[in-house]
Coordinates of C-alpha atoms in Angstrom, one line a residue:
X9 CA -36.2 43.8 -16.0
X10 CA -39.5 42.8 -14.3
X11 CA -41.6 39.7 -14.0
X12 CA -44.9 40.5 -15.6
X13 CA -46.7 37.6 -13.9
X14 CA -46.1 39.4 -10.6
X15 CA -48.1 42.4 -11.7
X16 CA -51.3 41.1 -13.4
X17 CA -53.4 44.0 -12.5
X18 CA -50.8 46.7 -13.2
X19 CA -50.2 45.1 -16.6
X20 CA -53.8 46.0 -17.5
X21 CA -53.6 49.6 -16.5
X22 CA -52.0 51.9 -19.1
X23 CA -53.8 55.2 -18.4
X24 CA -56.1 56.8 -15.8
X25 CA -59.3 55.9 -17.7
X26 CA -58.6 52.2 -17.2
X27 CA -57.6 52.9 -13.6
X28 CA -61.1 54.4 -12.9
X29 CA -62.8 51.1 -13.9
X30 CA -61.3 49.4 -10.8
X31 CA -62.9 48.7 -7.5
X32 CA -61.5 50.0 -4.2
X33 CA -60.2 46.5 -3.4
X34 CA -58.5 46.3 -6.7
X35 CA -56.9 49.8 -6.2
X36 CA -55.3 48.5 -3.0
X37 CA -53.9 45.5 -4.9
X38 CA -52.7 47.9 -7.7
X39 CA -50.8 50.0 -5.1
X40 CA -48.9 46.9 -3.9
X41 CA -48.1 45.8 -7.5
X42 CA -47.0 49.3 -8.5
X43 CA -44.7 49.6 -5.5
X44 CA -43.1 46.3 -6.3
X45 CA -42.7 47.2 -9.9
X46 CA -41.1 50.5 -8.9
X47 CA -38.6 48.8 -6.7
X48 CA -37.7 46.3 -9.4
X49 CA -37.4 49.0 -12.0
X50 CA -35.3 51.5 -10.1
X51 CA -33.1 48.6 -8.8
X52 CA -31.8 48.2 -12.3
X53 CA -31.8 51.7 -13.7
X54 CA -31.0 53.7 -10.6
X55 CA -32.9 57.0 -9.9
X56 CA -35.1 58.4 -7.2
X57 CA -36.7 55.7 -5.0
X58 CA -37.8 56.6 -1.4
X59 CA -39.7 59.8 -2.5
X60 CA -41.6 57.8 -5.1
X61 CA -42.4 54.9 -2.8
X62 CA -44.0 57.5 -0.5
X63 CA -46.6 58.7 -3.0
X64 CA -47.9 55.5 -4.5
X65 CA -51.3 55.6 -2.9
X66 CA -51.6 59.4 -3.4
X67 CA -50.9 59.1 -7.1
X68 CA -53.4 56.4 -7.6
X69 CA -56.1 58.3 -5.7
X70 CA -55.4 61.5 -7.6
X71 CA -55.8 59.9 -11.0
X72 CA -58.8 57.9 -9.8
X73 CA -60.7 60.9 -8.4
X74 CA -59.7 63.6 -10.8
X75 CA -60.4 63.6 -14.6
X76 CA -56.7 63.9 -15.7
X77 CA -55.3 65.2 -17.9
X78 CA -58.4 67.6 -18.2
X79 CA -58.0 68.3 -14.5
X80 CA -54.5 69.5 -13.9
X81 CA -52.0 67.9 -11.5
X82 CA -48.9 70.0 -10.8
X83 CA -46.2 68.1 -9.0
X84 CA -43.6 69.6 -6.7
X85 CA -41.0 68.4 -6.3
X86 CA -40.6 66.5 -9.5
X87 CA -38.6 63.5 -8.2
X88 CA -41.8 62.0 -6.8
X89 CA -43.5 61.4 -10.2
X90 CA -42.4 57.9 -11.2
X91 CA -45.8 56.4 -10.1
X92 CA -47.5 59.2 -12.0
X93 CA -45.5 58.3 -15.1
X94 CA -46.3 54.6 -14.7
X95 CA -50.1 55.3 -14.7
X96 CA -49.9 57.7 -17.6
X97 CA -48.7 55.5 -20.5
X98 CA -45.0 55.3 -19.6
X99 CA -44.6 52.3 -17.4
X100 CA -42.4 50.4 -19.9
X101 CA -40.5 53.6 -20.6
X102 CA -39.3 53.4 -17.0
X103 CA -36.7 51.0 -18.3
X104 CA -34.7 53.9 -19.7
X105 CA -35.6 56.7 -17.3
X106 CA -32.9 59.4 -16.9
X107 CA -30.9 57.6 -19.6
X108 CA -29.8 59.2 -22.9
X109 CA -32.8 59.2 -25.2
X110 CA -35.1 57.9 -22.5
X111 CA -37.8 59.6 -20.4
X112 CA -37.0 62.3 -17.9
X113 CA -36.8 61.7 -14.2
X114 CA -39.0 64.8 -13.7
X115 CA -42.3 66.0 -15.2
X116 CA -41.8 67.4 -18.7
X117 CA -44.5 69.0 -20.8
X118 CA -43.1 67.8 -24.1
X119 CA -43.2 64.2 -22.8
X120 CA -46.9 63.8 -22.0
X121 CA -50.1 65.7 -21.8
X122 CA -50.3 64.5 -18.2
X123 CA -47.2 66.4 -17.3
X124 CA -48.9 69.8 -17.0
X125 CA -45.9 71.7 -15.8
X126 CA -42.1 71.1 -16.1
X127 CA -40.5 70.6 -12.7
X128 CA -36.9 70.3 -11.5
X129 CA -36.5 73.0 -8.9
X130 CA -38.9 72.9 -5.9
X131 CA -41.6 75.1 -4.5
X132 CA -43.1 76.2 -7.9
X133 CA -46.3 74.1 -7.9
X134 CA -48.6 76.4 -6.1
X135 CA -47.8 79.4 -8.3
X136 CA -48.1 77.4 -11.5
X137 CA -51.3 75.7 -10.4
X138 CA -52.8 79.0 -9.3
X139 CA -52.0 80.4 -12.8
X140 CA -53.8 77.4 -14.3
X141 CA -56.8 77.8 -12.0
X142 CA -57.1 81.5 -12.9
X143 CA -56.8 80.6 -16.6
X144 CA -59.6 78.2 -16.3
X145 CA -61.7 80.9 -14.6
X146 CA -60.8 83.4 -17.4
X147 CA -61.7 80.9 -20.1
X148 CA -64.8 79.7 -18.3
X149 CA -63.6 76.1 -18.2
X150 CA -64.9 73.7 -15.7
X151 CA -61.8 71.8 -14.5
X152 CA -59.9 71.3 -11.3
X153 CA -56.3 72.2 -10.5
X154 CA -54.2 70.4 -7.9
X155 CA -50.7 71.3 -6.6
X156 CA -48.9 68.5 -4.8
X157 CA -46.0 69.9 -2.8
X158 CA -43.6 68.0 -0.5
X159 CA -40.1 67.0 0.4
X160 CA -39.4 70.2 2.2
X161 CA -40.6 72.4 -0.6
X162 CA -42.9 74.3 1.8
X163 CA -39.9 76.0 3.4
X164 CA -39.5 78.2 0.3
X165 CA -40.9 81.7 0.5
X166 CA -42.3 81.3 -3.1
X167 CA -44.7 78.7 -1.8
X168 CA -46.1 81.1 0.8
X169 CA -46.3 84.0 -1.7
X170 CA -48.5 81.8 -3.9
X171 CA -50.6 80.7 -0.9
X172 CA -51.1 84.3 0.0
X173 CA -52.2 85.2 -3.5
X174 CA -54.5 82.2 -3.9
X175 CA -56.4 83.0 -0.8
X176 CA -56.8 86.6 -1.9
X177 CA -58.3 85.7 -5.3
X178 CA -60.4 82.9 -3.8
X179 CA -59.3 80.5 -6.6
X180 CA -60.6 77.0 -7.1
X181 CA -57.3 75.4 -6.1
X182 CA -56.4 72.3 -4.1
X183 CA -53.0 72.3 -2.5
X184 CA -51.9 68.9 -1.1
X185 CA -49.0 69.0 1.3
X186 CA -47.3 65.6 1.1
X187 CA -45.7 65.8 4.5
X188 CA -43.1 63.0 5.0
X189 CA -41.4 64.5 8.1
X190 CA -41.4 61.7 10.7
X191 CA -41.4 64.2 13.6
X192 CA -45.1 64.8 13.2
X193 CA -46.1 61.2 12.7
X194 CA -47.9 61.0 16.1
X195 CA -50.5 63.3 14.5
X196 CA -51.6 60.4 12.3
X197 CA -54.3 58.4 14.0
X198 CA -58.0 57.7 14.2
X199 CA -58.9 61.1 15.5
X200 CA -57.0 62.8 12.7
X201 CA -58.6 60.5 10.1
X202 CA -62.0 61.4 11.5
X203 CA -61.3 65.1 11.3
X204 CA -60.0 64.8 7.8
X205 CA -63.2 63.1 6.7
X206 CA -65.4 65.5 8.6
X207 CA -63.6 68.7 7.5
X208 CA -63.9 67.7 3.8
X209 CA -67.5 66.6 3.9
X210 CA -70.3 68.5 2.3
X211 CA -72.2 68.6 5.6
X212 CA -69.3 70.4 7.4
X213 CA -68.8 72.7 4.4
X214 CA -72.5 73.5 4.2
X215 CA -72.8 74.2 7.9
X216 CA -69.6 76.4 7.8
X217 CA -70.9 78.3 4.7
X218 CA -74.3 78.7 6.2
X219 CA -73.0 79.9 9.5
X220 CA -70.9 82.6 7.7
X221 CA -74.0 83.8 5.8
X222 CA -76.0 83.9 9.0
X223 CA -73.3 85.9 10.7
X224 CA -73.2 88.5 8.0
X225 CA -76.4 90.1 9.5
X226 CA -75.2 90.0 13.1
X227 CA -73.2 92.5 15.0
X228 CA -69.5 92.6 14.3
X229 CA -68.6 91.6 17.8
X230 CA -70.6 88.4 17.5
X231 CA -69.0 87.7 14.1
X232 CA -65.5 88.1 15.6
X233 CA -66.4 85.8 18.6
X234 CA -67.7 83.1 16.2
X235 CA -64.5 83.3 14.1
X236 CA -62.3 83.1 17.1
X237 CA -64.3 80.1 18.5
X238 CA -64.0 78.2 15.2
X239 CA -60.2 78.9 15.0
X240 CA -59.7 77.9 18.7
X241 CA -61.7 74.6 18.3
X242 CA -60.0 73.7 15.1
X243 CA -56.5 74.7 16.4
X244 CA -57.0 72.2 19.3
X245 CA -56.9 69.4 16.8
X246 CA -55.2 70.4 13.6
X247 CA -52.2 72.6 12.8
X248 CA -54.2 74.5 10.1
X249 CA -54.6 77.9 11.6
X250 CA -51.9 79.4 9.4
X251 CA -53.4 78.1 6.2
X252 CA -56.9 79.2 7.3
X253 CA -55.6 82.7 7.9
X254 CA -54.2 82.7 4.4
X255 CA -57.7 82.0 3.1
X256 CA -57.6 78.2 2.7
X257 CA -60.0 75.6 4.1
X258 CA -57.6 73.3 5.9
X259 CA -58.3 69.6 5.9
X260 CA -56.2 66.9 7.7
X261 CA -53.8 65.7 8.5
X262 CA -54.7 62.2 7.1
X263 CA -52.7 59.1 6.5
X264 CA -51.4 59.3 2.9
X265 CA -51.0 55.5 2.8
X266 CA -54.6 54.8 3.7
X267 CA -56.0 54.5 0.1
X268 CA -59.8 54.4 1.1
X269 CA -59.4 57.5 3.3
X270 CA -57.6 59.3 0.5
X271 CA -60.3 58.4 -2.0
X272 CA -63.0 59.5 0.3
X273 CA -61.4 62.8 1.2
X274 CA -60.3 63.7 -2.3
X275 CA -63.8 62.9 -3.6
X276 CA -65.3 65.3 -1.0
X277 CA -62.7 68.0 -1.7
X278 CA -63.2 67.9 -5.4
X279 CA -66.7 69.2 -4.9
X280 CA -65.7 72.2 -2.8
X281 CA -65.3 75.7 -4.1
X282 CA -62.4 78.1 -3.3
X283 CA -58.9 77.4 -2.0
X284 CA -58.5 74.0 -0.2
X285 CA -55.5 72.7 1.6
X286 CA -55.2 69.0 2.3
X287 CA -52.5 67.9 4.6
X288 CA -51.4 64.2 4.3
X289 CA -48.8 62.3 6.2
X290 CA -46.6 59.9 4.3
X291 CA -43.5 57.9 5.0
X292 CA -40.6 58.3 2.6
X293 CA -39.6 54.8 1.3
X294 CA -42.9 53.3 2.4
X295 CA -43.2 49.6 1.7
X296 CA -39.5 48.9 1.3
X297 CA -37.6 48.1 4.4
X298 CA -34.1 49.5 3.5
X299 CA -35.6 52.8 2.1
X300 CA -37.9 53.2 5.2
X301 CA -34.9 52.7 7.5
X302 CA -32.6 55.1 5.5
X303 CA -34.8 57.3 3.2
X304 CA -32.0 59.8 2.7
X305 CA -29.6 57.2 1.2
X306 CA -32.3 55.7 -0.9
X307 CA -33.5 59.1 -2.1
X308 CA -31.3 58.9 -5.2
X309 CA -29.8 55.5 -5.8
X310 CA -27.6 53.7 -8.3
X311 CA -28.5 50.1 -9.3
X312 CA -29.0 47.9 -6.3
X313 CA -30.1 44.4 -5.2
X314 CA -33.9 44.6 -4.7
X315 CA -33.9 41.7 -2.3
X316 CA -31.1 42.9 0.1
X317 CA -31.2 46.6 -0.8
X318 CA -27.4 46.6 -1.2
X319 CA -26.2 49.0 -3.8
X320 CA -23.7 48.3 -6.5
X321 CA -20.3 49.8 -5.8
X322 CA -20.2 53.1 -7.7
X323 CA -17.7 55.1 -5.6
X324 CA -15.0 56.3 -7.9
X325 CA -11.4 55.4 -7.1
X326 CA -10.7 59.2 -7.1
X327 CA -12.4 61.5 -4.6
X328 CA -15.2 63.7 -5.9
X329 CA -15.0 67.4 -5.9
X330 CA -17.8 67.4 -3.4
X331 CA -15.8 65.3 -1.0
X332 CA -12.7 67.5 -1.6
X333 CA -14.8 70.6 -0.7
X334 CA -16.1 68.9 2.4
X335 CA -12.6 68.0 3.6
X336 CA -11.4 71.5 2.9
X337 CA -14.3 73.0 4.9
X338 CA -13.4 71.0 8.0
X339 CA -9.7 71.8 7.6
X340 CA -10.4 75.5 7.2
X341 CA -12.9 75.6 10.1
X342 CA -10.2 74.2 12.3
X343 CA -7.8 76.9 11.1
X344 CA -10.3 79.8 11.3
X345 CA -13.0 79.9 14.0
X346 CA -14.9 82.6 12.1
X347 CA -15.8 80.2 9.3
X348 CA -19.4 79.2 9.1
X349 CA -21.0 76.8 6.6
X350 CA -24.4 77.5 5.1
X351 CA -26.5 75.3 2.7
X352 CA -30.0 75.4 1.4
X353 CA -31.1 71.8 2.3
X354 CA -28.2 70.2 0.5
X355 CA -26.1 68.8 3.4
X356 CA -25.4 65.5 1.8
X357 CA -25.3 66.6 -1.8
X358 CA -22.9 69.5 -1.1
X359 CA -20.6 67.5 1.1
X360 CA -21.3 69.1 4.5
X361 CA -22.2 66.0 6.6
X362 CA -18.8 65.8 8.3
X363 CA -18.7 69.5 8.9
X364 CA -22.2 69.5 10.4
X365 CA -21.1 66.7 12.8
X366 CA -17.8 68.3 13.8
X367 CA -19.0 71.9 14.0
X368 CA -22.7 71.8 14.6
X369 CA -22.8 75.4 16.1
X370 CA -21.2 76.7 12.9
X371 CA -23.4 74.8 10.5
X372 CA -26.6 76.3 9.1
X373 CA -29.1 74.4 6.9
X374 CA -31.8 77.0 6.0
X375 CA -34.0 74.6 4.1
X376 CA -35.1 75.1 0.5
X377 CA -34.7 78.9 0.8
X378 CA -31.8 80.0 -1.5
X379 CA -32.6 83.7 -1.3
X380 CA -32.6 83.7 2.5
X381 CA -29.4 81.6 2.4
X382 CA -27.4 84.2 0.5
X383 CA -28.7 87.2 2.5
X384 CA -28.1 85.3 5.7
X385 CA -24.5 84.9 4.7
X386 CA -24.4 88.6 3.9
X387 CA -25.6 89.5 7.4
X388 CA -23.0 87.2 8.9
X389 CA -20.3 88.8 6.8
X390 CA -21.3 92.2 8.0
X391 CA -20.4 91.1 11.6
X392 CA -17.0 89.7 10.8
X393 CA -17.8 86.0 10.2
X394 CA -16.5 84.2 7.2
X395 CA -19.5 82.5 5.5
X396 CA -19.0 79.7 3.0
X397 CA -22.2 79.0 1.0
X398 CA -22.3 75.5 -0.4
X399 CA -24.8 75.5 -3.2
X400 CA -25.5 73.8 -6.6
X401 CA -25.0 76.1 -9.6
X402 CA -28.6 75.6 -10.7
X403 CA -29.9 76.5 -7.2
X404 CA -27.8 79.7 -6.9
X405 CA -29.8 81.0 -9.9
X406 CA -32.8 81.3 -7.5
X407 CA -30.9 83.8 -5.4
X408 CA -29.4 86.0 -8.1
X409 CA -30.8 89.3 -6.8
X410 CA -29.5 88.6 -3.3
X411 CA -26.1 87.7 -4.8
X412 CA -26.0 91.1 -6.6
X413 CA -27.7 93.4 -4.2
X414 CA -26.9 92.0 -0.8
X415 CA -23.4 90.5 -1.3
X416 CA -21.6 92.0 -4.3
X417 CA -22.9 95.6 -4.1
X418 CA -21.7 95.8 -0.5
X419 CA -18.5 93.9 -1.4
X420 CA -18.9 91.5 1.4
X421 CA -16.6 88.6 2.0
X422 CA -18.7 85.6 1.2
X423 CA -17.3 82.5 -0.5
X424 CA -19.6 80.5 -2.8
X425 CA -18.6 76.9 -3.3
X426 CA -20.6 76.1 -6.4
X427 CA -21.1 72.4 -7.0
X428 CA -22.6 70.7 -10.1
X429 CA -21.2 73.3 -12.4
X430 CA -21.6 72.3 -16.1
X431 CA -23.4 69.1 -17.2
X432 CA -24.8 66.8 -14.5
X433 CA -25.8 63.7 -16.4
X434 CA -29.1 61.9 -15.6
X435 CA -30.8 64.8 -13.8
X436 CA -30.8 66.8 -17.1
X437 CA -31.5 70.4 -18.0
X438 CA -33.2 71.4 -14.8
X439 CA -30.1 70.6 -12.7
X440 CA -27.3 71.4 -15.1
X441 CA -25.0 74.2 -14.1
X442 CA -24.8 75.7 -17.6
X443 CA -25.0 79.4 -16.8
X444 CA -23.0 80.3 -13.7
X445 CA -19.9 81.7 -15.5
X446 CA -22.2 83.9 -17.5
X447 CA -24.3 85.2 -14.6
X448 CA -21.4 85.6 -12.2
X449 CA -18.7 87.3 -14.3
X450 CA -21.0 90.3 -15.1
X451 CA -21.3 91.2 -11.4
X452 CA -18.9 93.9 -10.1
X453 CA -16.6 92.9 -7.2
X454 CA -16.9 89.1 -8.0
X455 CA -13.9 86.9 -8.3
X456 CA -14.8 83.8 -10.3
X457 CA -12.5 80.7 -10.4
X458 CA -12.8 77.3 -12.2
X459 CA -10.4 74.6 -11.1
X460 CA -9.0 72.1 -13.6
X461 CA -8.2 69.4 -11.0
X462 CA -8.5 68.5 -7.3
X463 CA -5.3 70.1 -6.1
X464 CA -6.3 73.4 -7.8
X465 CA -9.8 73.2 -6.3
X466 CA -8.3 73.3 -2.8
X467 CA -6.0 76.2 -3.7
X468 CA -8.9 78.2 -5.1
X469 CA -11.1 77.6 -2.0
X470 CA -8.2 79.0 0.0
X471 CA -7.9 81.9 -2.4
X472 CA -11.6 82.7 -2.2
X473 CA -11.8 82.4 1.5
X474 CA -9.0 84.8 2.2
X475 CA -10.1 87.3 -0.5
X476 CA -11.7 90.4 0.9
X477 CA -14.9 90.5 -1.1
X478 CA -17.2 88.0 -2.8
X479 CA -15.6 85.0 -4.5
X480 CA -16.9 81.9 -6.2
X481 CA -15.3 78.6 -7.0
X482 CA -17.3 76.5 -9.4
X483 CA -16.5 72.8 -9.8
X484 CA -18.2 69.9 -11.7
X485 CA -20.1 66.9 -10.5
X486 CA -18.1 63.8 -9.9
X487 CA -14.4 63.3 -9.7
X488 CA -11.5 65.1 -11.4
X489 CA -8.4 63.8 -13.2
X490 CA -6.8 62.4 -10.0
X491 CA -4.4 65.0 -8.8
X492 CA -3.8 64.6 -5.1
X493 CA -5.4 67.4 -3.1
X494 CA -3.1 68.9 -0.5
X495 CA -4.6 69.5 3.0
X496 CA -2.9 72.9 3.0
X497 CA -5.2 75.8 4.2
X498 CA -2.8 78.7 3.7
X499 CA -1.4 78.6 0.1
X500 CA -3.3 80.8 -2.3
X501 CA -3.1 81.4 -6.0
X502 CA -1.9 84.8 -7.4
X503 CA -5.0 86.7 -8.2
X504 CA -6.0 86.6 -11.9
X505 CA -3.0 84.7 -13.1
X506 CA -3.2 81.9 -15.6
X507 CA -0.9 78.9 -16.1
X508 CA 0.7 77.6 -19.3
X509 CA 0.4 73.8 -19.2
X510 CA 1.8 73.0 -22.7
X511 CA 4.0 74.9 -25.1
X512 CA 2.9 74.6 -28.8
X513 CA 2.7 76.5 -32.0
X514 CA 0.1 78.5 -33.9
X515 CA -2.9 77.5 -31.8
X516 CA -3.5 78.4 -28.1
X517 CA -6.2 76.5 -26.3
X518 CA -7.5 78.6 -23.4
X519 CA -9.2 76.3 -21.0
X520 CA -11.5 77.4 -18.2
X521 CA -12.0 74.6 -15.6
X522 CA -13.1 71.0 -16.2
X523 CA -12.0 70.5 -19.8
X524 CA -8.2 70.6 -19.3
X525 CA -7.7 66.9 -19.9
X526 CA -9.4 66.7 -23.3
X527 CA -7.7 70.0 -24.1
X528 CA -4.3 68.5 -23.4
X529 CA -5.2 65.4 -25.4
X530 CA -6.3 67.4 -28.4
X531 CA -3.2 69.6 -28.1
X532 CA -1.0 66.6 -28.6
X533 CA -2.6 66.1 -32.0
X534 CA -2.8 69.8 -32.9
X535 CA 0.6 70.7 -31.4
X536 CA -1.2 73.5 -29.6
X537 CA -0.3 75.6 -26.6
X538 CA -2.6 74.8 -23.7
X539 CA -3.3 77.5 -21.0
X540 CA -5.1 76.7 -17.8
X541 CA -6.8 80.1 -17.3
X542 CA -8.0 79.4 -13.7
X543 CA -9.7 82.8 -13.3
X544 CA -12.7 83.8 -15.3
X545 CA -12.7 87.1 -13.4
X546 CA -10.2 88.8 -13.2
X547 CA -8.9 87.6 -16.5
X548 CA -5.1 87.3 -17.2
X549 CA -5.1 89.9 -20.0
X550 CA -1.3 90.4 -20.0
X551 CA -0.8 86.7 -20.8
X552 CA -3.4 87.0 -23.6
X553 CA -1.5 89.9 -25.1
X554 CA 1.7 87.8 -25.0
X555 CA 0.1 84.8 -26.6
X556 CA -1.4 86.9 -29.4
X557 CA 2.1 87.7 -30.6
X558 CA 3.0 84.1 -30.9
X559 CA -0.2 82.4 -32.1
X560 CA -2.5 82.6 -35.1
X561 CA -5.7 81.2 -33.4
X562 CA -7.2 81.4 -29.9
X563 CA -9.6 78.6 -28.9
X564 CA -11.6 79.0 -25.6
X565 CA -13.0 76.0 -23.8
X566 CA -15.6 76.0 -21.1
X567 CA -18.3 73.7 -19.7
X568 CA -20.8 76.7 -19.7
X569 CA -23.1 78.2 -22.2
X570 CA -21.1 80.2 -24.8
X571 CA -23.4 83.2 -24.5
X572 CA -21.8 85.6 -22.0
X573 CA -19.4 82.9 -20.7
X574 CA -15.6 82.8 -20.3
X575 CA -15.0 82.8 -24.1
X576 CA -17.0 86.0 -24.3
X577 CA -14.7 87.4 -21.6
X578 CA -11.7 86.7 -23.8
X579 CA -13.4 88.2 -26.8
X580 CA -14.1 91.4 -24.9
X581 CA -10.6 91.6 -23.6
X582 CA -9.0 91.1 -27.1
X583 CA -11.4 93.7 -28.5
X584 CA -10.5 96.2 -25.8
X585 CA -6.8 95.7 -26.4
X586 CA -7.3 96.0 -30.2
X587 CA -6.0 92.5 -30.7
X588 CA -7.2 90.9 -34.0
X589 CA -6.1 87.3 -33.4
X590 CA -8.9 85.0 -34.7
X591 CA -10.8 83.3 -31.9
X592 CA -13.0 80.2 -31.7
X593 CA -15.3 79.8 -28.7
X594 CA -16.2 76.2 -27.7
X595 CA -18.7 75.5 -24.9
X596 CA -22.3 74.5 -24.4
X597 CA -24.7 75.4 -27.2
X598 CA -27.6 77.8 -26.9
X599 CA -30.0 75.1 -25.9
X600 CA -31.0 73.1 -22.9
X601 CA -28.9 69.9 -22.9
X602 CA -30.9 66.7 -22.3
X603 CA -30.3 64.0 -19.7
X604 CA -27.7 61.3 -20.3
X605 CA -24.2 60.4 -19.2
X606 CA -21.8 63.3 -18.8
X607 CA -19.5 61.6 -21.3
X608 CA -22.2 61.4 -24.0
X609 CA -23.4 64.9 -23.5
X610 CA -19.8 66.4 -23.7
X611 CA -19.3 64.5 -26.9
X612 CA -22.6 65.9 -28.3
X613 CA -21.4 69.4 -27.4
X614 CA -18.0 68.6 -29.2
X615 CA -16.2 69.2 -25.9
X616 CA -14.3 65.8 -25.8
X617 CA -10.9 65.3 -27.4
X618 CA -12.2 64.5 -30.9
X619 CA -14.8 67.2 -30.9
X620 CA -12.1 69.8 -30.0
X621 CA -9.8 68.5 -32.8
X622 CA -12.6 68.5 -35.4
X623 CA -13.9 72.0 -34.4
X624 CA -10.4 73.5 -34.5
X625 CA -9.5 71.9 -37.8
X626 CA -12.7 73.0 -39.5
X627 CA -12.3 76.6 -38.2
X628 CA -8.7 76.7 -39.3
X629 CA -9.9 75.7 -42.8
X630 CA -12.6 78.4 -42.8
X631 CA -10.0 81.0 -41.9
X632 CA -8.0 80.0 -45.0
X633 CA -4.8 79.5 -43.0
X634 CA -2.0 77.4 -44.4
X635 CA -3.1 74.0 -45.7
X636 CA 0.0 72.2 -44.5
X637 CA -1.4 72.4 -41.0
X638 CA -4.6 70.5 -42.2
X639 CA -2.4 67.9 -43.9
X640 CA -0.5 67.4 -40.6
X641 CA -3.7 66.9 -38.5
X642 CA -6.0 65.1 -40.9
X643 CA -4.5 61.7 -40.2
X644 CA -5.3 62.1 -36.5
X645 CA -8.9 63.4 -36.9

């Protein structure tokens, strides 16, 4: 994958202890080699690129200055940790990053002692690092704790909750804001570098501390005047007043690609007591032209040509569910002027690019602030607008209270377009949408739908949009079976009604959503009835009653955790109707599924064709039902 002769210095560095033996000149050479290795590696495996290119110098400086893993580094967000992994004994493991059986693309505690906190969602680092700093204080351990937060994660309220608490308890905590927003790049310059060095120096800190001590014995009016003067002078040069008010000593901004400056500043800051806030400016994609020019496209990449930057063609012949949603949103916005689209910093991922361009006044990106996103939609719905919240399943978890209290309790008409439902592949457990059917169906007033194909997805979006009350359409990552999606924006589905897709005998496969195709394939072998349930809530109980009279076994299928999911809904309905038909629930296990291809993970969960056949056959045998059925199916299994 890589040419070792191109990285002679990097090949010698396997852990931070070896890193600390290098000179400053060698560290600069190491940064160049690490960046080239990173480009070569990700060009073959795919993964996160531009965010990792932006933190090469910072990562080297952190592991050089701090005594890791004894000193704790807590990363946020986790997709900027490839250089960290490379310097902590996992460089060669990058060959299989995000692949089945390989290392994770995010920090993972079980993977390395250097991964102090598992990360997938953003804005958690300051809270976790503060907990570690307070634990060190409680245990009387002399170690440092650093939270590295970036890529928009500071927009989340959780980050400011943690800052507020850290300042209040005066913890020994360093928060590094990795700021890669190009709009503030003019702040990077000689003056800012100078201020960064001065504000982190022991001389400045000593004078500042001494001045505070001196002022303690002076009249309060003079104390107030001195504080205001300090804030005014500092505010003239640095945007740190907010963090100072929260109890932090603000330092920066400094150039995050100036390795000597980083080393100098971090060395100074390491000796300071109390909460410290270091503001660094970096460029996403730094050092690689295509990624610098288009950091968004090169944020998460498939394999590409490292010389030209051209990516291999990975676009499926069939449109993705994300694209289908994006087209529907534009079509419905043309049809209904009250529609507004809202997303928590996932414009590209959720398919809202075209909508944002065509209807900018009706497009709202709230940043990484899922709680605010949902309650904002609730407020809009109160005034007669028709909000559509485009959000990943795993991110909606972060706004669960708002979903219940602010939307469902008030029965407001908000449509949730839930992307990445079910298994997501290489991003793994932190991004898998394994729980939404369980956490949605228990909420009163909610309508929950799961499309089996592209055409049905459009119809369900129509249905949810016109429904008076909260509704959710959850769809998987990637493309569907290839059913052509109509551009119709008026046709809806009959509420709570399922659809029989295949007539069979003895066994009824009740499919919820994405597993219809393997269900139909398995049914050909099992000679089973297949029902496309469509609605998780409300459930088609009348059809279940009818099927129970004609079948000896129900089998539910869902790409969701079994506990509390769609299968549980069927169990509850049968129990309430005093129906004793045996039932087998198939879905995701009570575990966090690892990263790997969606195909491999579905096979592991026994949710592919063969897994369904095997599970049904084994359960039929356990029930002691007629053996001639087993004889019929054994040759196929």
